[in-house]
Amino acid sequence: MLRRYHCSIGSSALGGVYYINSSEKDHYDQNEPFFSDRELTVIADDSAAASIESNLNKNTSKIAVQEDLTVDPEHDEIIVIDGTWISASDNSSLLDELTNLLLSGKPIIIIPDEAGVLYTLLADTGKSLGFMIYDESSQIFGFEYIPESGDVYCYSGIGYSTQMNALPDAYLWAEFALQGVYSELSEREETSYIDSKTTVLDHYGSVRTDIVYTDLNESREPSRDGYITGYEIRYFVEMMPNSYEGYRSADVKIFSVNRPALNPDILLFNYFPTSGECTAPMLPQNSLIGQKTKSMPTIDHSDLGDDRFEIIFDIDEKDVMGAYNTSILAGETVNLKSGIYYPDTQINITFCHMNYGLLNFEKYGAYKTFELKPTGYIGFVSEN
């Protein structure tokens, strides 16, 4: 069944947005950063906590600092853990306490340490839950496990100049997790795993991705052809060009890399590209008043016959959708030879730059494509 989804072209950006098209010039002022005033507990020493607080004071005023892992299970709070404090602590029961905290149902923001203690713990916890999708190059991680459903939400912040600069976007992820935004993305009752990333791509802008993996057959019963019903995978991609500096979104390509020749254990049996106008549930860090919605052409090279998944979204960089944040949605459903799924889909993001030539005509150039590749696996891999 081919599903039809729609995409919203929202008017939001990382900085103030200037959209200029011919003689039309509009200026959209930047709003304040996302402020929800959520209770937040920082687990760190005083020096690290001061830096964390200063980078989140425009998101919340309710920040408590402590040097132990005791939290109130009844509070819908966000936890921030400083890895340096963990590495310096001499507490034999600390890792067990941290594991219990990760499994508590609270969204937890993790600032990695040079010793890698927190990253190792996060990886081990992911293995025990059958979900290991996040990027080791991240300056910051987010993790939330939902005990009632078994859902797992992960976040990676990549490409920031410092770890502290990554904090506001990580806070936004945690706030949306508490608001139930991610629990609504799969639209199914089955267990889902969500890999969320915000990636800063040089001076061109940023990309926010939410990839939803919904387990369609936890019993792992094989079908007649030997494949096991696997996962529905939905790709939400939000382009956030640095419009203030003249950068624009140009194209998004979502495609399978290794199928079928190098990955015969995965069988594509359904895909659903975006079509027409729509609202995808992508929520920006800064939200501006007013919405402009336009459809975008899609070039569909997907082929169920040879298990190829490839969709190109042609964003018009010369129009409003190239300057504003643009959200797109695509997806596929795969069957597997085993219960383990290794993501093999890549997202290519193309930005460009607009400046003025003779007679004030717009000129577009400096096109650059960035490759975003999911890493990890879903399922339970034997240690042997």
CSV table of C-alpha atoms in Angstrom, one decimal, residues 43 67-70 84-99 117 121:
chain,number,residue,atom,x,y,z
A,43,ILE,CA,24.4,15.9,38.2
A,67,GLU,CA,26.5,15.5,43.2
A,68,ASP,CA,24.5,12.2,43.6
A,69,LEU,CA,22.2,10.2,41.5
A,70,THR,CA,19.1,10.3,43.7
A,84,THR,CA,33.8,14.3,33.9
A,85,TRP,CA,32.1,14.2,37.3
A,86,ILE,CA,31.3,10.5,36.7
A,87,SER,CA,34.9,9.7,35.8
A,88,ALA,CA,36.3,11.4,38.8
A,89,SER,CA,33.9,9.7,41.2
A,90,ASP,CA,35.2,6.7,43.2
A,91,ASN,CA,32.0,4.9,43.9
A,92,SER,CA,31.7,1.1,43.3
A,93,SER,CA,27.9,1.2,43.0
A,94,LEU,CA,27.9,4.3,40.7
A,95,LEU,CA,27.5,2.3,37.4
A,96,ASP,CA,24.5,0.3,38.8
A,97,GLU,CA,22.9,3.5,39.9
A,98,LEU,CA,23.4,5.1,36.5
A,99,THR,CA,21.9,2.1,34.8
A,117,VAL,CA,32.6,6.0,31.0
A,121,LEU,CA,27.4,2.6,29.9
